[in-house]
Coordinates of C-alpha atoms in Angstrom, one line a residue:
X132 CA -49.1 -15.7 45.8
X133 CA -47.5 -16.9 42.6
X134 CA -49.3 -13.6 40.9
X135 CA -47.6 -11.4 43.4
X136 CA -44.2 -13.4 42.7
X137 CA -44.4 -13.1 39.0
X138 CA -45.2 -9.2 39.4
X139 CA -42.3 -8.7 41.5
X140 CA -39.9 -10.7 39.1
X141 CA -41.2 -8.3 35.9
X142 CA -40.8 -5.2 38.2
X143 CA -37.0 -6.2 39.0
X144 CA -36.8 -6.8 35.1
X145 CA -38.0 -3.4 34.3
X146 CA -35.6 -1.6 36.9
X147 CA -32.6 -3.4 35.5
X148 CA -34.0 -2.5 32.1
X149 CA -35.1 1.0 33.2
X150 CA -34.3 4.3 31.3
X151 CA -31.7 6.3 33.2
X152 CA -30.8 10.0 32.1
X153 CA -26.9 10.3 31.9
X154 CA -25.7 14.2 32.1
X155 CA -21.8 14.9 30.7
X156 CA -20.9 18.5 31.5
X157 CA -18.0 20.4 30.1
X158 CA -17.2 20.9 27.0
X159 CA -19.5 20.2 23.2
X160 CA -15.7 19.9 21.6
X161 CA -14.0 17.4 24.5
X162 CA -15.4 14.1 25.3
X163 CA -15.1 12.8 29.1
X164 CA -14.4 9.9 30.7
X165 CA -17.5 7.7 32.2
X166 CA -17.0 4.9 34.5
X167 CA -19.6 2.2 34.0
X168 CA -19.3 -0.8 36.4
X169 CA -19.0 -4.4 34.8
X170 CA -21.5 -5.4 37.7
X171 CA -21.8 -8.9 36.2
X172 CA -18.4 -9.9 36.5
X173 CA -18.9 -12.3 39.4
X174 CA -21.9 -14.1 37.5
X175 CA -19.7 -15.0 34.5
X176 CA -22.0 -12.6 32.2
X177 CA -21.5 -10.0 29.6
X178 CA -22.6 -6.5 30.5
X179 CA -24.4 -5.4 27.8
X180 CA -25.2 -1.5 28.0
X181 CA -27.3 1.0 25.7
X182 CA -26.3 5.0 25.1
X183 CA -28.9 6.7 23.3
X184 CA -30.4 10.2 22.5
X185 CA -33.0 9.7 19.5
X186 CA -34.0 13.8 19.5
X187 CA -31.2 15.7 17.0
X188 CA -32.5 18.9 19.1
X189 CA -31.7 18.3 22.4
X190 CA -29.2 19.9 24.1
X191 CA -29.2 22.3 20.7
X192 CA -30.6 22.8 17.3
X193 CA -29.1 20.1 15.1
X194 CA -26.8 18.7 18.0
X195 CA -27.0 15.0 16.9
X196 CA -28.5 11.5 17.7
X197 CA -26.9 8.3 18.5
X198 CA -28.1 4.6 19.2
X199 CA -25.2 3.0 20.6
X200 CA -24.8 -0.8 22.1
X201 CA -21.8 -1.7 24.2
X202 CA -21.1 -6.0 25.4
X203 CA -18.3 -6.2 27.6
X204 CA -16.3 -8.3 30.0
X205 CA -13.7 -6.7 31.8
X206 CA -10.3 -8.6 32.5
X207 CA -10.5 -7.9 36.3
X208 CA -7.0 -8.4 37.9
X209 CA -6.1 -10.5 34.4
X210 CA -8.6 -13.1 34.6
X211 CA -9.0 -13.4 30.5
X212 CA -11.6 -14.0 28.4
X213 CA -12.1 -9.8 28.3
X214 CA -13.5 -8.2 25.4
X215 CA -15.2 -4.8 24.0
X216 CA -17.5 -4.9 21.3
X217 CA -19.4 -2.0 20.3
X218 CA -22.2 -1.0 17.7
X219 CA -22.8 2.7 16.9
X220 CA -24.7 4.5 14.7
X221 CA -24.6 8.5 14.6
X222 CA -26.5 11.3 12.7
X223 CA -24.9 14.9 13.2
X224 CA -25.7 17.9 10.6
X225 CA -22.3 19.1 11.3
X226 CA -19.2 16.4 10.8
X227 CA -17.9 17.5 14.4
X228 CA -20.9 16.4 15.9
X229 CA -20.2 12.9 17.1
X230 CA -20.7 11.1 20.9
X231 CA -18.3 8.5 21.4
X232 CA -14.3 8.4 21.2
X233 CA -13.1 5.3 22.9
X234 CA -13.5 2.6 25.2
X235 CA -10.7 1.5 27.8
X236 CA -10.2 -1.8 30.1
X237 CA -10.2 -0.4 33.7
X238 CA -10.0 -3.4 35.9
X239 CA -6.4 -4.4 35.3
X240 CA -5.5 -3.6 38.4
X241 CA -8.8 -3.9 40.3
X242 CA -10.5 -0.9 38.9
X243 CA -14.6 -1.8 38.5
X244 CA -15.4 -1.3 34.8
X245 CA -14.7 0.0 31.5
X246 CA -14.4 4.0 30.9
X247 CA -16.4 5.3 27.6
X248 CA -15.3 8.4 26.8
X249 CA -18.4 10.5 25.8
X250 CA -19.0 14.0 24.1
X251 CA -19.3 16.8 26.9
X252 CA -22.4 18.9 27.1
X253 CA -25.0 16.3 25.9
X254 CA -27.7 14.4 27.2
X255 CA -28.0 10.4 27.2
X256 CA -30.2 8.1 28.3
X257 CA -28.9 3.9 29.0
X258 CA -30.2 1.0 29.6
X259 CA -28.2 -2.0 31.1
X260 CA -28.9 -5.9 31.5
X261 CA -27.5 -4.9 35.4
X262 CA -26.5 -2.3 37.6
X263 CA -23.9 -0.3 35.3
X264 CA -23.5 3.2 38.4
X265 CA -21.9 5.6 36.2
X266 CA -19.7 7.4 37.4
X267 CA -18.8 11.2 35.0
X268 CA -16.0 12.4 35.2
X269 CA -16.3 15.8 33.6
X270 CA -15.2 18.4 36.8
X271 CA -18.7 19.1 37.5
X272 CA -19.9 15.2 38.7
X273 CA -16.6 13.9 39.4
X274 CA -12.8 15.7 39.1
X275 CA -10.7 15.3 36.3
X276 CA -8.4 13.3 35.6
X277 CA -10.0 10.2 36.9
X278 CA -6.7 7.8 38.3
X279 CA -6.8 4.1 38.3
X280 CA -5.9 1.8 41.2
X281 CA -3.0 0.8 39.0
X282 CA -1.9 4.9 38.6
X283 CA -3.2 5.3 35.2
X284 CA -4.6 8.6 34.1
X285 CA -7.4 9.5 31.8
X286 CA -8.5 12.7 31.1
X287 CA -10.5 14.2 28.3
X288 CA -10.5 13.8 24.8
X289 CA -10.1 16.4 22.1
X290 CA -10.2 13.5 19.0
X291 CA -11.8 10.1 18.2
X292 CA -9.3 7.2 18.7
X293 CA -8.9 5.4 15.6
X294 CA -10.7 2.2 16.4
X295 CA -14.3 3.3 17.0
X296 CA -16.2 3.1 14.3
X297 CA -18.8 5.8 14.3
X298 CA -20.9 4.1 12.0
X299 CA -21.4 0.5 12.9
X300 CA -19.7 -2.2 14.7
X301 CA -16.2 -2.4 16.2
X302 CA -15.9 -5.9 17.5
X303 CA -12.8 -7.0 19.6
X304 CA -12.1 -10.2 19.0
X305 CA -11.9 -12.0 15.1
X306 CA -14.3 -13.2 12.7
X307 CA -15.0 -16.6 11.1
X308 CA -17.4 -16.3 7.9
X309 CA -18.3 -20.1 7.7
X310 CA -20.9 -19.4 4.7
X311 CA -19.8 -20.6 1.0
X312 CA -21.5 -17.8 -0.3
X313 CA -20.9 -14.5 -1.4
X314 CA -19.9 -12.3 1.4
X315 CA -20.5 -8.4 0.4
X316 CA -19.2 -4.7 1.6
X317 CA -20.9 -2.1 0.1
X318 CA -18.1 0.5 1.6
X319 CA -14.7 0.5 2.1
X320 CA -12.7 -2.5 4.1
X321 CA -9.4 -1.2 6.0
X322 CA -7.0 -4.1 8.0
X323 CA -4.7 -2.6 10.5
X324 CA -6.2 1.0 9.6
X325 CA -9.2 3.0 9.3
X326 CA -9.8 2.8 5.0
X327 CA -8.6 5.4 2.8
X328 CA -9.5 3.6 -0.3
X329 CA -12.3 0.4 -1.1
X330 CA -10.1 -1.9 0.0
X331 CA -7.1 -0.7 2.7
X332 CA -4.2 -3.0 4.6
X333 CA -1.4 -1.1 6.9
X334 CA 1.5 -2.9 7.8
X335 CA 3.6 -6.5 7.4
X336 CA 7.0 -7.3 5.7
X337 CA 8.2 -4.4 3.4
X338 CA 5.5 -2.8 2.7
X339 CA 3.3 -0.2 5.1
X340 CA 0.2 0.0 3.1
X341 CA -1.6 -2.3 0.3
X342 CA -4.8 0.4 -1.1
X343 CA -7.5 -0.6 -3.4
X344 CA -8.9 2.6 -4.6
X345 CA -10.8 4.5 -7.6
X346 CA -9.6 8.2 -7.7
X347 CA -10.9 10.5 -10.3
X348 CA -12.0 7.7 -12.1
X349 CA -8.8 6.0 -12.4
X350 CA -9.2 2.2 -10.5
X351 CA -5.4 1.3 -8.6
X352 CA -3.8 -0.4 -6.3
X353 CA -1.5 1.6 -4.2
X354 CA 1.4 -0.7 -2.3
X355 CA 3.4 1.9 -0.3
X356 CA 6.0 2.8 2.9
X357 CA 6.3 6.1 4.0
X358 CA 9.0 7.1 1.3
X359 CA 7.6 5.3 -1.9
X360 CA 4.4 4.2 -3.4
X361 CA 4.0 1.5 -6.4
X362 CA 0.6 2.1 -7.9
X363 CA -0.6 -0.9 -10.6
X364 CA -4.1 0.0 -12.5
X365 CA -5.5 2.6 -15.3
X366 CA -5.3 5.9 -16.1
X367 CA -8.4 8.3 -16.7
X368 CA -8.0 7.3 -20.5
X369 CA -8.5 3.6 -19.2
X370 CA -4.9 2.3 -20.3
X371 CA -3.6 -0.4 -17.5
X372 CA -0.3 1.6 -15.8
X373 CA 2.2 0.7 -13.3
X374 CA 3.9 3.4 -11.9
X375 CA 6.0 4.7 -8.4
X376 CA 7.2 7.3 -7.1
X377 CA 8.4 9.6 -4.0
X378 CA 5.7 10.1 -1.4
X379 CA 7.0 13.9 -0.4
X380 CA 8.0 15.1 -3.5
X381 CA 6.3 13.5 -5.6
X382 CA 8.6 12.5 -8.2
X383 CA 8.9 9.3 -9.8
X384 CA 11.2 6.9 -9.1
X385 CA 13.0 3.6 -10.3
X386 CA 11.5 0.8 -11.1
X387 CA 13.2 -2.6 -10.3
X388 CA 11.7 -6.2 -12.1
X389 CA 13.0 -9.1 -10.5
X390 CA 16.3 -7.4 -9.1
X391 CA 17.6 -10.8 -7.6
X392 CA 16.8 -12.8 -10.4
X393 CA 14.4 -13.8 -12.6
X394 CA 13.6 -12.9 -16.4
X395 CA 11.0 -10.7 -18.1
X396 CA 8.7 -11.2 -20.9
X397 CA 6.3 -8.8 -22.4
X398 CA 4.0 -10.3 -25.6
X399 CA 5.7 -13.4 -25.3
X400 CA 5.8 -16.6 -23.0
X401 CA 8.9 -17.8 -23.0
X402 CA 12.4 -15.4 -22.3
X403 CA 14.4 -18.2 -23.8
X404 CA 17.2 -17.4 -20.7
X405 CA 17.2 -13.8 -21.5
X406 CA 16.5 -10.9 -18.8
X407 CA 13.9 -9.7 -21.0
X408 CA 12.2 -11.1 -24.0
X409 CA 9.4 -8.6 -25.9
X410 CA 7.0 -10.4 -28.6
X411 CA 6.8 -7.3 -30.9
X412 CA 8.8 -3.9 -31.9
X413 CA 10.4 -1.6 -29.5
X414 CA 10.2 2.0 -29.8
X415 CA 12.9 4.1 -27.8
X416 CA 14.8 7.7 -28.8
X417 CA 18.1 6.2 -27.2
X418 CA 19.7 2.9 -26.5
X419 CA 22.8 2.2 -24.2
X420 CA 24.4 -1.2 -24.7
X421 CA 27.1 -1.7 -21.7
X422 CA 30.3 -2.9 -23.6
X423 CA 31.0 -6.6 -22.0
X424 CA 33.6 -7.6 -24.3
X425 CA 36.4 -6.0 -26.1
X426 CA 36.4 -3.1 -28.3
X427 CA 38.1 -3.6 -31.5
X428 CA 41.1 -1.0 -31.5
X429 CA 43.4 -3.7 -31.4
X430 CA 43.4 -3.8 -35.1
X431 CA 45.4 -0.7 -35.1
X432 CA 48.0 -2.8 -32.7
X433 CA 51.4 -3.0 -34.7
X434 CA 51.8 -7.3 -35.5
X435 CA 47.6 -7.3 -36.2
X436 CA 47.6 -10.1 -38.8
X437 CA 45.4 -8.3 -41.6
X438 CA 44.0 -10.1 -44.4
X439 CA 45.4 -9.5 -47.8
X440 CA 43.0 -8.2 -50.4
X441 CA 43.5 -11.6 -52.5
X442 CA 42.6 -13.7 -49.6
X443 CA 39.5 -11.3 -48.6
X444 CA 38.2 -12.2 -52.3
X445 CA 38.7 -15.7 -52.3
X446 CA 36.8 -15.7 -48.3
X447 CA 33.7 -13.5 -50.1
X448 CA 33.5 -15.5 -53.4
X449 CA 33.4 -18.8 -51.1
X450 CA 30.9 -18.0 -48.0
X451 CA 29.5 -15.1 -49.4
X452 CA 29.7 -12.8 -46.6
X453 CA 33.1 -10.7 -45.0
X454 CA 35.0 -12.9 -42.5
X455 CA 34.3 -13.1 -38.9
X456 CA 30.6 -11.9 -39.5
X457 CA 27.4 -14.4 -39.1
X458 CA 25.6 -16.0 -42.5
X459 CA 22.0 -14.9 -42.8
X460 CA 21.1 -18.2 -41.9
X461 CA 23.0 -18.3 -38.7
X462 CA 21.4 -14.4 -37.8
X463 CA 18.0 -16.2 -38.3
X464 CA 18.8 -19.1 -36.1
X465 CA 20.1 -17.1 -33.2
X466 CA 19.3 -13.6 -33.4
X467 CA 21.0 -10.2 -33.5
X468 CA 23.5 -9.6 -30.3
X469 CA 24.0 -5.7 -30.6
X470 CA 27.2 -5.0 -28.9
X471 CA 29.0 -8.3 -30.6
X472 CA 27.4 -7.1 -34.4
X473 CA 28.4 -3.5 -33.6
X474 CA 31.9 -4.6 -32.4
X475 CA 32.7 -6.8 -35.3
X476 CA 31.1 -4.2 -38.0
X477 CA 33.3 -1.7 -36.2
X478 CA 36.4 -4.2 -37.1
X479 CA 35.9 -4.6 -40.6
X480 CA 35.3 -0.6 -40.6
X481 CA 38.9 0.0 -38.9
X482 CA 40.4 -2.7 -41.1
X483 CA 39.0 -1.1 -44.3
X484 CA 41.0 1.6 -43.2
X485 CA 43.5 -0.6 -43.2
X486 CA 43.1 -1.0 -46.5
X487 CA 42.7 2.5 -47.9
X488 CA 46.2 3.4 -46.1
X489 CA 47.6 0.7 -47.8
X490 CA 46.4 1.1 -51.2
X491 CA 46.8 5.4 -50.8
X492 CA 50.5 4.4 -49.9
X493 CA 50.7 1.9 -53.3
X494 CA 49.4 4.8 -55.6
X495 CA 51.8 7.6 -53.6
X496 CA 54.9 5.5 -54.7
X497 CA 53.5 4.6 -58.1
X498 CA 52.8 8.8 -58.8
X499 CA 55.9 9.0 -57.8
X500 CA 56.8 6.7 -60.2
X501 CA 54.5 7.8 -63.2
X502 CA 56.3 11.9 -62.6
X503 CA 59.9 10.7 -62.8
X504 CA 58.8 8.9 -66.1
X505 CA 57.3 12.3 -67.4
X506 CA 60.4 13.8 -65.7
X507 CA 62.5 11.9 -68.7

């Protein structure tokens, strides 16, 4: 008697476990909506259901294979603790040639399972842990569009949704890695988007996009909105560059460093309060110094107290440099200040002229002078 029990316990098994054939009509370019039940919902359980075709040839030459693994738990009427995790892996000899294109939460308002939308014209075989009852809705087994209870319409696809990863695991919920040890990705990592580069994050504060990437051999990061992108790495010739410019066009654009505050230093430590401090020569093929304080014209101001040439002589023969112009020793102490030296050079230039009109009047009047001697 216990023999006979046992038996009919592994035959149960086996049925629940048993492989079914799953036909999707329609289209090889559309995938269709499937309706599997989430049978288990009532005995607190995951469902966890397999999708398969191992044979590339079947249903064509070269039309694919796919081992796919779906655990769910539907939120039924918003009980919670819902979740979709998913594990696919896909061969196809053409890129086209994939199975799955999304998974959606039909019990929110009573509906019996989860829809997987699957590629039309292909053969599957599943295996579930409990009575799964597909249901296809491809206009051959079932009508299109299939309607939830809560009015919601799904039809077919035409493109893969963004989160289904066609070549792995697309888990719901979030991860914990616990282990103090290395953690590696051999591909590329994307947060909030499917990767473009090694390492991809889309969205928060000011930015859209943050992109790790190595193109044509030059290693970047990319941190960009829709309008402008800052890239910070090398060039092909190795030489680190930080650059941005306009997304459309293509242009580049301005650069701001620290535009509300802050100071700059390049080859040096310490900006000693200025905006920016280099360590080292600059090269540039034009400066433009902002004028902050006043220009000297006002020595040609009628009443400008000009020195005489007596008292310019005893200044020069005492300090040893012109008036109102720093010592060498005080230019060594505190530096060069551009638009003060060029202002005050500029003074003593207009107040040597100054000087020339004054001594070209002093030898008019003594030519003068020396003709009406001759004159005699």
């Amino acid at each position: 008697m216990r023999i006979l029990i046992l038996i009919a316990l592994m035959a149960c098994t086996l049925a629940a476990k048993s492989q079914t054939t799953l036909n999707v009509a329609g289209d090889g370019d559309k995938f269709y909506p499937v309706l599997f039940a989430d049978n288990l919902f009532l005995q607190s359980r995951a469902t966890e259901l397999e999708i398969g075709r191992a044979d590339v040839h079947v249903n064509g030459e070269w039309w694919g294979s796919m081992i796919a693994r779906f655990r769910f738990h539907m939120t039924g009427w918003g009980n919670g603790s819902n979740f979709v995790n998913a594990e696919i892996y896909s061969y196809s000899y053409g890129p086209s040639n994939q199975f799955v294109a999304g998974w959606h939460d039909a019990t929110v308002a009573g509906g019996i399972g989860i829809i997987i939308w699957l590629r039309g014209a292909t053969t599957y075989t599943y295996y579930a842990n409990g009575p799964v009852a597909p249901l296809v809705y491809d206009n051959v087994a079932n009508p299109l569009p299939y309607t939830e209870p809560a009015g919601t319409v799904h039809n077919y696809l035409t493109e893969i949704l963004p989160y289904v990863n066609r070549e792995g695991i697309s888990n719901q919920g979030t991860a914990y890695f616990r282990s103090g040890g290395p953690n590696f990705f051999q591909g590329s990592v994307g947060v909030g988007t499917k990767p473009a580069a090694k390492f991809h994050i889309a969205g928060g504060g000011y930015t859209n996009d943050i992109a790790a990437m190595n193109q044509n051999s030059a290693a970047r990061i990319d941190v960009a909105n829709p309008a402008i992108t800052l890239g910070i790495g090398y060039n092909l010739q190795d030489q680190p560059v930080i650059q941005s410019y306009n997304n459309v066009i293509g242009n580049p654009v301005n650069l701001q460093l620290n535009p509300y505050g802050g100071n700059v230093a390049i080859g040096t430590t310490q900006s000693h309060g200025h905006r920016l401090a280099v360590g080292g020569s600059i090269l540039a093929e034009r400066v433009k110094v902002k004028l902050q304080s006043a220009w000297p014209d006002y020595v040609f101001q009628p009443g400008y107290a000009l020195r005489s040439l007596e008292e310019l002589e005893r200044f020069v023969m005492t300090h040893r440099h012109l008036p109102d112009i720093p010592s060498e020793a005080e230019m060594k102490k505190t530096g060069l200040d551009v638009e003060e030296m060029n202002a005050k050079l500029l003074k003593k230039v207009e107040e040597q002229a100054l000087y020339i009109i004054e001594l070209n009047k002093k030898l008019a009047a003594l030519e003068q002078r020396v003709n009406k001697l001759d004159a005699k």
